[in-house]
Coordinates of C-alpha atoms and ligand atoms in Angstrom, one line a residue:
X702 CA 86.3 129.1 155.9
X703 CA 85.5 130.6 152.6
X704 CA 88.2 132.9 151.0
X705 CA 86.6 135.8 149.8
X706 CA 87.6 137.4 146.4
X707 CA 87.6 141.1 147.3
X708 CA 88.1 143.4 144.5
X709 CA 88.8 147.0 145.8
X710 CA 88.3 148.6 142.4
X711 CA 86.5 147.9 139.3
X712 CA 88.9 146.2 136.9
X713 CA 88.6 146.3 133.2
X714 CA 90.1 143.9 130.7
X715 CA 90.0 144.3 127.1
X716 CA 87.0 142.1 126.7
X717 CA 86.1 140.8 130.1
X718 CA 84.7 143.0 132.8
X719 CA 84.9 141.8 136.4
X720 CA 82.8 143.9 138.8
X721 CA 82.6 144.0 142.5
X722 CA 79.2 143.0 143.9
X723 CA 78.4 142.0 147.4
X724 CA 82.1 141.4 148.2
X725 CA 82.3 138.6 145.6
X726 CA 83.1 138.8 141.9
X727 CA 81.1 138.5 138.8
X728 CA 82.3 138.4 135.3
X729 CA 80.4 139.9 132.4
X730 CA 80.7 138.9 128.8
X731 CA 78.4 139.7 125.8
X732 CA 79.5 136.9 123.2
X733 CA 80.3 133.9 125.3
X734 CA 81.7 132.7 128.7
X735 CA 83.5 129.7 130.2
X736 CA 83.5 129.2 134.1
X737 CA 85.8 126.4 135.3
X738 CA 87.9 125.4 138.3
X739 CA 91.0 126.5 136.5
X740 CA 91.5 129.9 134.8
X741 CA 93.9 128.6 132.3
X742 CA 91.3 125.9 131.1
X743 CA 88.6 128.7 131.1
X744 CA 90.8 130.7 128.8
X745 CA 91.3 127.9 126.4
X746 CA 87.6 127.2 126.2
X747 CA 87.0 131.0 125.6
X748 CA 89.6 131.1 122.9
X749 CA 87.7 128.3 121.0
X750 CA 84.5 130.3 121.3
X751 CA 86.3 133.4 120.0
X752 CA 87.5 131.2 117.0
X753 CA 83.9 130.6 116.1
X754 CA 83.5 127.2 118.0
X755 CA 80.3 126.5 119.7
X756 CA 79.6 125.7 123.4
X757 CA 80.3 122.0 122.7
X758 CA 83.7 122.7 121.1
X759 CA 84.6 124.9 123.9
X760 CA 83.5 122.1 126.4
X761 CA 85.7 119.5 124.8
X762 CA 88.8 121.9 124.8
X763 CA 88.2 122.9 128.4
X764 CA 87.7 119.3 129.5
X765 CA 91.0 118.2 127.8
X766 CA 92.7 121.3 129.3
X767 CA 91.4 120.4 132.8
X768 CA 92.9 117.0 132.3
X769 CA 96.3 118.8 132.3
X770 CA 95.9 121.8 134.7
X771 CA 93.4 120.3 137.2
X772 CA 94.7 116.7 137.5
X773 CA 93.0 116.1 140.9
X774 CA 89.7 115.9 139.1
X775 CA 90.0 116.9 135.5
X776 CA 90.7 113.8 133.7
X777 CA 90.8 111.4 130.8
X778 CA 90.9 108.5 133.2
X779 CA 87.5 109.1 134.7
X780 CA 84.0 109.9 133.7
X781 CA 81.1 112.3 133.9
X782 CA 78.0 113.9 132.4
X783 CA 77.2 116.7 130.0
X784 CA 73.9 118.5 129.7
X785 CA 73.6 120.6 126.4
X786 CA 70.8 123.0 125.6
X787 CA 70.9 124.5 122.0
X788 CA 69.9 128.1 121.2
X789 CA 66.4 126.8 120.1
X790 CA 65.8 125.4 123.5
X791 CA 66.3 121.7 122.7
X792 CA 68.2 119.8 125.5
X793 CA 70.0 116.6 125.6
X794 CA 72.6 114.9 127.7
X795 CA 75.7 112.7 127.1
X796 CA 76.5 110.0 129.6
X797 CA 80.1 109.1 130.0
X798 CA 80.0 107.5 133.4
X799 CA 82.5 104.8 134.0
X800 CA 81.4 101.2 133.9
X801 CA 82.3 98.2 135.9
X802 CA 84.8 95.9 134.2
X803 CA 83.4 92.6 132.8
X804 CA 85.4 90.7 135.5
X805 CA 83.7 92.5 138.4
X806 CA 81.2 91.0 140.7
X807 CA 78.9 92.1 143.5
X808 CA 81.1 90.5 146.2
X809 CA 84.5 91.7 144.8
X810 CA 85.1 93.9 147.9
X811 CA 83.8 91.5 150.6
X812 CA 85.8 89.1 152.9
X813 CA 85.0 85.5 153.4
X814 CA 82.3 86.4 156.0
X815 CA 80.6 88.6 153.4
X816 CA 81.7 91.9 155.1
X817 CA 83.1 94.9 153.3
X818 CA 86.9 94.9 153.4
X819 CA 87.2 98.4 154.9
X820 CA 88.2 101.0 152.2
X821 CA 88.9 98.3 149.5
X822 CA 86.3 99.7 147.2
X823 CA 88.3 102.9 146.9
X824 CA 91.8 101.5 146.8
X825 CA 94.0 99.9 144.2
X826 CA 93.4 99.0 140.6
X827 CA 90.3 97.0 141.4
X828 CA 88.6 100.3 142.4
X829 CA 88.9 101.6 138.7
X830 CA 86.0 101.7 136.5
X831 CA 86.4 101.6 132.8
X832 CA 87.1 105.3 131.9
X833 CA 84.4 107.2 129.9
X834 CA 85.6 110.8 129.4
X835 CA 87.4 110.4 126.0
X836 CA 84.4 108.5 124.6
X837 CA 81.9 111.1 126.0
X838 CA 83.8 114.2 124.7
X839 CA 84.2 112.4 121.3
X840 CA 80.5 111.6 121.1
X841 CA 79.5 115.2 122.1
X842 CA 81.7 116.5 119.3
X843 CA 80.5 114.1 116.7
X844 CA 76.9 115.0 117.4
X845 CA 77.0 118.7 118.2
X846 CA 80.5 120.1 117.6
X847 CA 81.6 122.4 114.7
X848 CA 85.3 122.9 114.8
X849 CA 87.7 120.0 113.9
X850 CA 88.3 117.7 116.8
X851 CA 92.1 118.1 116.4
X852 CA 91.8 121.9 117.1
X853 CA 90.1 121.1 120.4
X854 CA 92.6 118.6 121.6
X855 CA 95.7 120.6 120.5
X856 CA 95.5 123.2 123.2
X857 CA 95.8 120.6 126.0
X858 CA 98.7 119.0 124.2
X859 CA 100.4 122.3 124.1
X860 CA 99.8 122.9 127.7
X861 CA 101.2 119.4 128.6
X862 CA 104.2 119.7 126.4
X863 CA 105.3 123.2 127.1
X864 CA 104.4 123.0 130.8
X865 CA 102.0 124.8 133.1
X866 CA 103.0 127.1 135.8
X867 CA 102.5 125.1 139.0
X868 CA 99.9 126.9 141.0
X869 CA 100.1 127.3 144.8
X870 CA 97.4 124.6 145.2
X871 CA 99.1 122.0 142.9
X872 CA 102.5 122.8 144.5
X873 CA 101.0 122.1 147.9
X874 CA 99.5 118.8 146.6
X875 CA 103.0 117.9 145.2
X876 CA 104.6 118.5 148.6
X877 CA 102.0 116.4 150.2
X878 CA 102.3 113.6 147.9
X879 CA 106.2 113.7 148.3
X880 CA 106.0 113.6 152.0
X881 CA 103.3 110.7 152.2
X882 CA 103.6 107.2 151.3
X883 CA 101.2 107.4 148.2
X884 CA 101.3 105.1 145.2
X885 CA 104.5 105.1 143.1
X886 CA 102.8 106.8 140.2
X887 CA 101.9 109.8 142.1
X888 CA 105.4 109.9 144.0
X889 CA 106.9 111.0 140.6
X890 CA 104.0 112.6 139.2
X891 CA 104.9 116.3 139.9
X892 CA 108.6 115.8 139.3
X893 CA 110.4 118.4 137.1
X894 CA 113.0 117.5 134.5
X895 CA 115.7 117.4 137.2
X896 CA 113.7 114.5 138.9
X897 CA 112.7 116.9 141.8
X898 CA 109.2 117.7 142.8
X899 CA 108.2 120.9 141.0
X900 CA 107.7 123.9 143.1
X901 CA 105.3 126.8 143.0
X902 CA 105.8 129.0 140.0
X903 CA 107.9 126.4 138.1
X904 CA 106.9 125.0 134.7
X905 CA 105.5 121.6 135.2
X906 CA 105.8 119.5 131.9
X907 CA 103.8 116.2 131.3
X908 CA 105.4 114.6 128.3
X909 CA 103.8 111.3 128.7
X910 CA 100.3 112.8 128.9
X911 CA 101.1 115.0 125.9
X912 CA 101.9 111.8 123.8
X913 CA 98.6 110.1 125.1
X914 CA 96.6 113.2 124.0
X915 CA 98.3 113.2 120.5
X916 CA 97.0 109.6 119.9
X917 CA 93.5 110.9 121.1
X918 CA 93.9 114.0 118.7
X919 CA 94.9 111.9 115.8
X920 CA 92.6 108.9 116.2
X921 CA 89.6 110.3 118.1
X922 CA 88.0 107.9 120.6
X923 CA 90.0 104.9 119.2
X924 CA 93.2 106.8 120.3
X925 CA 92.1 105.8 123.7
X926 CA 89.9 102.7 123.6
X927 CA 91.9 100.9 120.8
X928 CA 95.7 100.7 119.8
X929 CA 98.7 101.5 122.0
X930 CA 96.9 103.3 124.8
X931 CA 94.3 100.6 125.4
X932 CA 97.0 97.9 125.1
X933 CA 99.1 99.7 127.7
X934 CA 96.1 100.3 130.1
X935 CA 95.2 96.4 129.9
X936 CA 98.9 95.4 130.1
X937 CA 99.4 97.8 133.3
X938 CA 96.2 96.4 134.8
X939 CA 97.2 92.8 134.3
X940 CA 100.7 93.3 135.6
X941 CA 99.5 95.1 138.7
X942 CA 96.4 93.3 139.8
X943 CA 93.7 95.3 137.9
X944 CA 90.9 93.6 136.1
X945 CA 90.1 95.9 133.2
X946 CA 90.9 94.2 129.9
X947 CA 91.3 95.3 126.3
X948 CA 87.7 94.0 125.8
X949 CA 86.5 96.4 128.4
X950 CA 88.0 99.3 126.6
X951 CA 87.1 98.2 123.2
X952 CA 83.4 97.9 124.3
X953 CA 83.0 101.1 126.1
X954 CA 80.5 103.6 124.6
X955 CA 79.3 106.9 125.8
X956 CA 75.6 107.4 125.4
X957 CA 73.2 110.2 124.5
X958 CA 70.3 110.1 127.0
X959 CA 67.2 112.2 127.1
X960 CA 67.5 115.0 129.7
X961 CA 65.4 114.5 132.8
X962 CA 62.9 117.5 132.9
X963 CA 61.0 119.4 135.6
X964 CA 59.6 122.8 136.3
X965 CA 59.9 125.3 139.0
X966 CA 57.3 127.9 138.8
X967 CA 57.8 129.5 135.3
X968 CA 61.3 127.9 134.9
X969 CA 62.1 124.7 133.2
X970 CA 64.9 122.4 134.6
X971 CA 66.9 120.2 132.3
X972 CA 69.3 117.8 134.3
X973 CA 71.1 114.5 134.1
X974 CA 69.0 111.4 134.2
X975 CA 70.3 108.1 135.9
X976 CA 73.0 106.9 136.3
X977 CA 73.1 110.3 137.9
X978 CA 70.8 110.6 140.9
X979 CA 71.3 114.4 140.7
X980 CA 68.6 115.3 138.1
X981 CA 65.9 113.2 139.8
X982 CA 66.8 114.6 143.3
X983 CA 67.1 118.2 142.3
X984 CA 63.7 118.2 140.5
X985 CA 62.0 116.3 143.4
X986 CA 63.4 118.7 145.9
X987 CA 62.3 121.9 143.9
X988 CA 58.9 120.3 143.5
X989 CA 58.7 119.9 147.3
X990 CA 59.8 123.5 147.9
X991 CA 57.3 124.7 145.4
X992 CA 54.6 123.5 147.8
X993 CA 55.8 126.0 150.4
X994 CA 55.2 129.7 150.3
X995 CA 58.7 130.8 150.2
X996 CA 57.6 134.5 149.8
X997 CA 57.0 134.5 153.6
X998 CA 59.9 132.5 154.6
X999 CA 63.2 134.3 154.9
X1000 CA 66.5 133.0 153.4
X1001 CA 68.7 131.3 156.1
X1002 CA 65.8 131.5 158.7
X1003 CA 65.3 128.6 161.0
X1004 CA 62.1 127.8 159.2
X1005 CA 63.9 127.8 155.8
X1006 CA 66.7 125.6 156.9
X1007 CA 64.4 123.2 158.5
X1008 CA 62.4 122.9 155.4
X1009 CA 65.4 122.4 153.3
X1010 CA 66.8 119.7 155.5
X1011 CA 63.4 117.7 155.7
X1012 CA 63.1 118.1 151.8
X1013 CA 66.7 116.7 151.3
X1014 CA 66.1 113.9 153.9
X1015 CA 63.1 112.7 151.9
X1016 CA 64.8 113.0 148.4
X1017 CA 67.9 111.2 149.5
X1018 CA 65.9 108.3 150.9
X1019 CA 64.2 108.0 147.6
X1020 CA 67.6 108.2 145.7
X1021 CA 68.9 105.4 147.8
X1022 CA 65.8 103.2 147.4
X1023 CA 65.2 103.5 143.7
X1024 CA 68.2 104.8 141.7
X1025 CA 70.9 103.2 139.7
X1026 CA 72.1 102.6 136.1
X1027 CA 68.9 102.7 133.9
X1028 CA 70.2 100.0 131.6
X1029 CA 70.0 97.5 134.5
X1030 CA 67.1 99.0 136.3
X1031 CA 64.4 99.1 133.7
X1032 CA 61.5 99.9 136.2
X1033 CA 62.9 102.9 138.2
X1034 CA 59.8 105.2 139.0
X1035 CA 61.4 108.3 137.5
X1036 CA 58.1 109.8 136.4
X1037 CA 56.6 109.4 139.9
X1038 CA 59.7 110.7 141.7
X1039 CA 59.8 113.9 139.6
X1040 CA 56.0 114.4 139.8
X1041 CA 54.2 117.4 141.5
X1042 CA 51.8 114.9 143.1
X1043 CA 54.5 112.9 144.7
X1044 CA 56.2 116.1 145.8
X1045 CA 52.9 117.3 147.5
X1046 CA 52.7 114.0 149.4
X1047 CA 56.3 114.4 150.5
X1048 CA 55.8 118.0 151.6
X1049 CA 52.6 117.2 153.5
X1050 CA 54.4 114.6 155.5
X1051 CA 57.0 117.3 156.8
X1052 CA 56.3 118.5 160.3
X1053 CA 57.2 122.3 160.2
X1054 CA 58.3 122.3 163.8
X1055 CA 60.0 119.0 164.4
X1056 CA 62.9 117.1 162.7
X1057 CA 62.0 113.8 161.3
X1058 CA 64.0 110.7 162.2
X1059 CA 65.9 108.9 159.4
X1060 CA 65.1 105.2 159.9
X1061 CA 68.3 103.2 159.9
X1062 CA 66.4 100.1 158.9
X1063 CA 65.5 101.7 155.7
X1064 CA 67.9 103.5 153.4
X1065 CA 70.8 106.0 153.3
X1066 CA 74.4 106.4 152.9
X1067 CA 77.0 109.3 153.1
X1068 CA 79.9 109.5 150.8
X1069 CA 81.4 112.9 150.3
X1070 CA 83.5 112.5 147.3
X1071 CA 86.5 114.6 147.6
X1072 CA 87.1 115.9 144.1
X1073 CA 85.0 116.3 141.2
X1074 CA 84.9 119.3 138.9
X1075 CA 82.4 121.2 137.0
X1076 CA 82.3 124.0 134.3
X1077 CA 79.5 126.0 132.7
X1078 CA 79.7 127.5 129.2
X1079 CA 77.6 129.5 126.9
X1080 CA 78.4 130.7 123.3
X1081 CA 77.4 133.7 121.3
X1082 CA 74.4 132.1 119.9
X1083 CA 73.1 131.0 123.2
X1084 CA 74.0 127.3 123.2
X1085 CA 74.8 126.2 126.7
X1086 CA 76.9 123.3 128.3
X1087 CA 76.9 122.2 131.9
X1088 CA 79.5 119.6 132.4
X1089 CA 80.7 117.8 135.6
X1090 CA 83.4 115.1 135.6
X1091 CA 85.4 113.2 138.0
X1092 CA 88.0 110.7 139.2
X1093 CA 85.7 110.1 142.3
X1094 CA 88.3 110.9 145.0
X1095 CA 90.9 113.7 144.7
X1096 CA 93.5 112.2 142.2
X1097 CA 91.2 109.0 142.0
X1098 CA 93.0 105.9 142.6
X1099 CA 96.3 107.7 142.6
X1100 CA 97.5 105.2 140.1
X1101 CA 98.3 105.3 136.4
X1102 CA 100.7 103.8 133.9
X1103 CA 103.8 106.1 134.0
X1104 CA 104.1 105.6 130.2
X1105 CA 100.6 107.1 129.6
X1106 CA 100.7 110.0 132.0
X1107 CA 97.3 110.1 133.4
X1108 CA 95.5 108.9 136.5
X1109 CA 92.8 106.2 136.8
X1110 CA 89.6 106.9 138.8
X1111 CA 88.4 105.0 141.8
X1112 CA 84.7 105.2 140.8
X1113 CA 83.9 101.5 141.7
X1114 CA 83.7 103.1 145.2
X1115 CA 80.3 104.7 144.2
X1116 CA 78.7 101.3 143.9
X1117 CA 76.8 99.8 146.9
X1118 CA 79.7 97.5 148.1
X1119 CA 77.8 95.0 150.3
X1120 CA 74.5 93.7 148.8
X1121 CA 71.8 93.9 151.2
X1122 CA 73.5 95.6 154.0
X1123 CA 72.4 99.1 154.9
X1124 CA 73.4 100.7 158.2
X1125 CA 72.9 104.1 160.0
X1126 CA 76.4 105.3 159.1
X1127 CA 78.1 104.8 155.6
X1128 CA 76.8 101.7 154.1
X1129 CA 73.8 101.0 151.8
X1130 CA 73.1 97.8 150.2
X1131 CA 70.1 98.4 148.1
X1132 CA 69.8 96.5 144.7
X1133 CA 69.7 99.2 141.9
X1134 CA 73.3 100.1 142.6
X1135 CA 75.1 96.9 143.5
X1136 CA 78.0 95.9 141.2
X1137 CA 77.3 94.1 138.0
X1138 CA 79.7 93.7 135.0
X1139 CA 79.3 96.7 132.5
X1140 CA 76.9 98.7 135.0
X1141 CA 77.4 102.3 135.5
X1142 CA 77.7 103.2 139.2
X1143 CA 75.2 105.6 140.6
X1144 CA 76.5 109.3 140.7
X1145 CA 75.6 112.5 142.4
X1146 CA 76.9 114.8 139.7
X1147 CA 74.3 117.2 138.9
X1148 CA 75.1 119.4 135.9
X1149 CA 72.0 121.4 135.3
X1150 CA 70.5 124.1 133.0
X1151 CA 67.5 126.1 134.2
X1152 CA 65.7 127.7 131.2
X1153 CA 63.3 130.6 131.0
X1154 CA 61.1 131.4 128.0
X1155 CA 62.8 128.4 126.2
X1156 CA 66.3 129.7 126.6
X1157 CA 69.1 128.9 129.0
X1158 CA 68.8 131.1 132.1
X1159 CA 71.2 129.5 134.7
X1160 CA 73.9 126.9 133.9
X1161 CA 75.2 125.5 137.2
X1162 CA 76.9 122.6 138.8
X1163 CA 79.5 121.7 141.4
X1164 CA 81.9 119.0 142.8
X1165 CA 81.3 117.5 146.4
X1166 CA 80.0 113.9 146.2
X1167 CA 76.4 113.8 147.5
X1168 CA 76.5 117.4 148.6
X1169 CA 76.6 118.3 144.9
X1170 CA 72.9 117.6 144.7
X1171 CA 72.0 119.9 147.6
X1172 CA 74.4 122.8 146.7
X1173 CA 73.0 122.9 143.1
X1174 CA 69.4 122.7 144.5
X1175 CA 69.9 125.6 146.8
X1176 CA 71.8 127.7 144.2
X1177 CA 68.9 127.4 142.0
X1178 CA 66.5 128.6 144.8
X1179 CA 68.8 131.5 145.7
X1180 CA 68.6 132.7 142.1
X1181 CA 64.9 132.1 141.4
X1182 CA 63.3 132.7 144.9
X1183 CA 65.7 135.0 146.6
X1184 CA 66.7 137.1 143.5
X1185 CA 70.4 136.8 144.3
X1186 CA 73.0 137.7 141.7
X1187 CA 74.9 134.7 140.6
X1188 CA 78.0 135.2 142.8
X1189 CA 75.9 135.7 146.0
X1190 CA 73.8 132.7 145.1
X1191 CA 76.9 130.7 144.8
X1192 CA 78.5 132.0 148.0
X1193 CA 75.4 132.1 150.2
X1194 CA 74.9 129.7 153.0
X1195 CA 74.4 126.1 152.2
X1196 CA 73.3 123.1 154.1
X1197 CA 73.4 119.4 153.4
X1198 CA 71.2 116.6 154.5
X1199 CA 71.4 113.2 153.0
X1200 CA 69.0 111.1 155.0
X1201 CA 71.6 108.9 156.5
X1202 CA 73.8 109.6 158.6
X1203 CA 71.0 111.6 160.1
X1204 CA 72.9 115.0 160.3
X1205 CA 72.3 118.5 159.2
X1206 CA 75.6 119.7 157.9
X1207 CA 76.0 123.6 157.7
X1208 CA 78.7 126.1 156.8
X1209 CA 80.1 127.2 160.2
X1210 CA 80.6 130.9 159.5
X1211 CA 77.3 131.3 157.7
X1212 CA 74.6 130.2 160.1
X1213 CA 74.0 132.2 163.4
X1214 CA 74.5 130.5 166.8
X1215 CA 70.6 131.3 167.4
X1216 CA 69.5 129.4 164.3
X1217 CA 71.7 126.5 165.3
X1218 CA 70.3 126.3 168.8
X1219 CA 66.7 126.4 167.5
X1220 CA 67.4 123.8 165.0
X1221 CA 68.8 121.4 167.7
X1222 CA 65.7 122.1 169.7
X1223 CA 63.6 121.0 166.8
X1224 CA 65.5 117.7 166.8
X1225 CA 68.2 118.1 164.2
X1226 CA 71.7 116.8 164.8
X1227 CA 74.0 119.6 163.5
X1228 CA 77.5 119.3 162.1
X1229 CA 79.5 122.4 161.0
X1230 CA 82.0 122.4 158.4
X1231 CA 84.0 124.9 156.4
X1232 CA 82.5 124.9 153.1
X1233 CA 79.9 123.1 151.0
X1234 CA 80.2 123.0 147.2
X1235 CA 82.5 124.7 144.6
X1236 CA 79.9 126.0 142.1
X1237 CA 80.6 127.2 138.7
X1238 CA 77.7 129.3 137.2
X1239 CA 76.6 131.4 134.5
X1240 CA 73.4 133.6 134.6
X1241 CA 71.8 134.7 131.2
X1242 CA 69.2 137.3 132.2
X1243 CA 66.8 137.5 129.2
X1244 CA 66.2 141.3 129.8
X1245 CA 69.9 142.2 129.1
X1246 CA 72.2 141.0 126.5
X1247 CA 74.9 139.8 128.8
X1248 CA 76.1 136.7 130.3
X1249 CA 77.1 137.0 134.0
X1250 CA 79.5 134.3 135.4
X1251 CA 81.0 133.5 138.8
X1252 CA 83.4 130.7 140.1
X1253 CA 83.0 129.8 143.7
X1254 CA 85.6 131.6 146.0
X1255 CA 86.5 128.2 147.4
X1256 CA 88.2 127.3 144.1
X1257 CA 91.8 128.6 144.5
X1258 CA 92.5 128.5 140.8
X1259 CA 89.1 128.8 139.3
X1260 CA 87.9 131.6 136.9
X1261 CA 85.1 132.9 134.9
X1262 CA 86.4 134.2 131.4
X1263 CA 83.9 136.1 129.3
X1264 CA 84.3 138.1 126.0
Ligands
LIG1310 N1 82.2 110.4 142.3 C1 81.2 111.4 142.7 C2 79.9 111.2 142.0 O1 79.9 110.8 140.9 O2 79.0 111.5 142.5

């Protein structure tokens, strides 16, 4: 169930104003704003903006801060994507997705009969992809940053060295980890200086992480991919059954890629191209919805939910069939998938009264990654950053070298693990996303910037595995089609359909029993759940000189800070 942030009075801070609206909360800023899953990290990003840093500078500082304060997903041991639009309206992206190690193979998670060893692609050191985060932040800064690199890493070092006050959420994680039989690294991860698990409100110090961050501060990208950090990663891997080598680390490069572009009515959409599937799918779905006359379709009506679900079903089938790492799949039909003609064909094939059936002999897969994190930033000149990064599952592989103080991802689980085998449940075996050395695994992360009149209008993204694509898509529609303020757009009822398994997932409390009954009569298989998405957004209405931010109320430690 969603926890609703209720503010009973107007609350004024020196520079940030939080106003009640629709029972949720929005934050207003005139000069800049950071919205992230952790308020301490948002504050650090905003402090960089106040010092004269641009949106990229603030993004680098916020990301490193999240690696300290939000370790279940904020990271230096994982990877992600950044979409950047500068004040002149020029957009680009940075791809720092993890890569399969050189020693990986398409059959590495299979038994002798060729079947997937259940769970093996998400467990242990073989599930770790070559991390991309540090390279991605460094490349973003080299190309578009303005303040010195050291000034952007230092705040995270200070947090790690001086300690962060353990939030209720992290304290609960610490207790869960203590009581479970988790990997050794996580067993001691939340320990305080007395060797006991830190408690709610206690200062939690991460000395080893601070030391690793100092090397990154002093040597940039090489502080991670060369020298003592890289040597320790490789040695730890070798000693504990992992396959990442020094060569993998030395060779890793983040890449600048052209943003994938679409339009929705008078708005332009700038999103992440493959190896994210998010940008292509969001644009395909917006194009399909553009075919419908939403003026006459009420938000959250049966008609609307059915149309959304059928649109999602089609886009996820296309995703499964066609998308993967562009460096290994040179013939992906990206122009076709994002074209208006293709959307028209997809729309015309939707029966407005009856659910289609996802065909299990074709394509599909569900994997709802448990933890990823997104933040949105805008600076006083109107430069915008939308950044999503991840360890894949919450706390990734749960493994790290105690000497380095950070956790490795388990992103190899995002590859199609069993080539050629697709079923009606969880598995997909299509070619574009099978494991190959140095390939990037397909992602659903969908950091997106919607522009109006050539300027950033909506900066949006979310964690949530495959649900990311759909929650970002619906939030865009909520703002553009249903004129919702950003907080309401984020909190409004969301659904999720991903072709296979053939289920329409909805938020329990937000869909009426009547709507549920009619959808079932139309042939949908419904599955209620507590919450979809954890969106972090900023709206920049062109008519007013103000930025309006909101963090999803499902984020216990999240916060929008503007000034
Ligand atoms: N690991 C979640 C994603 O990349 O989609």
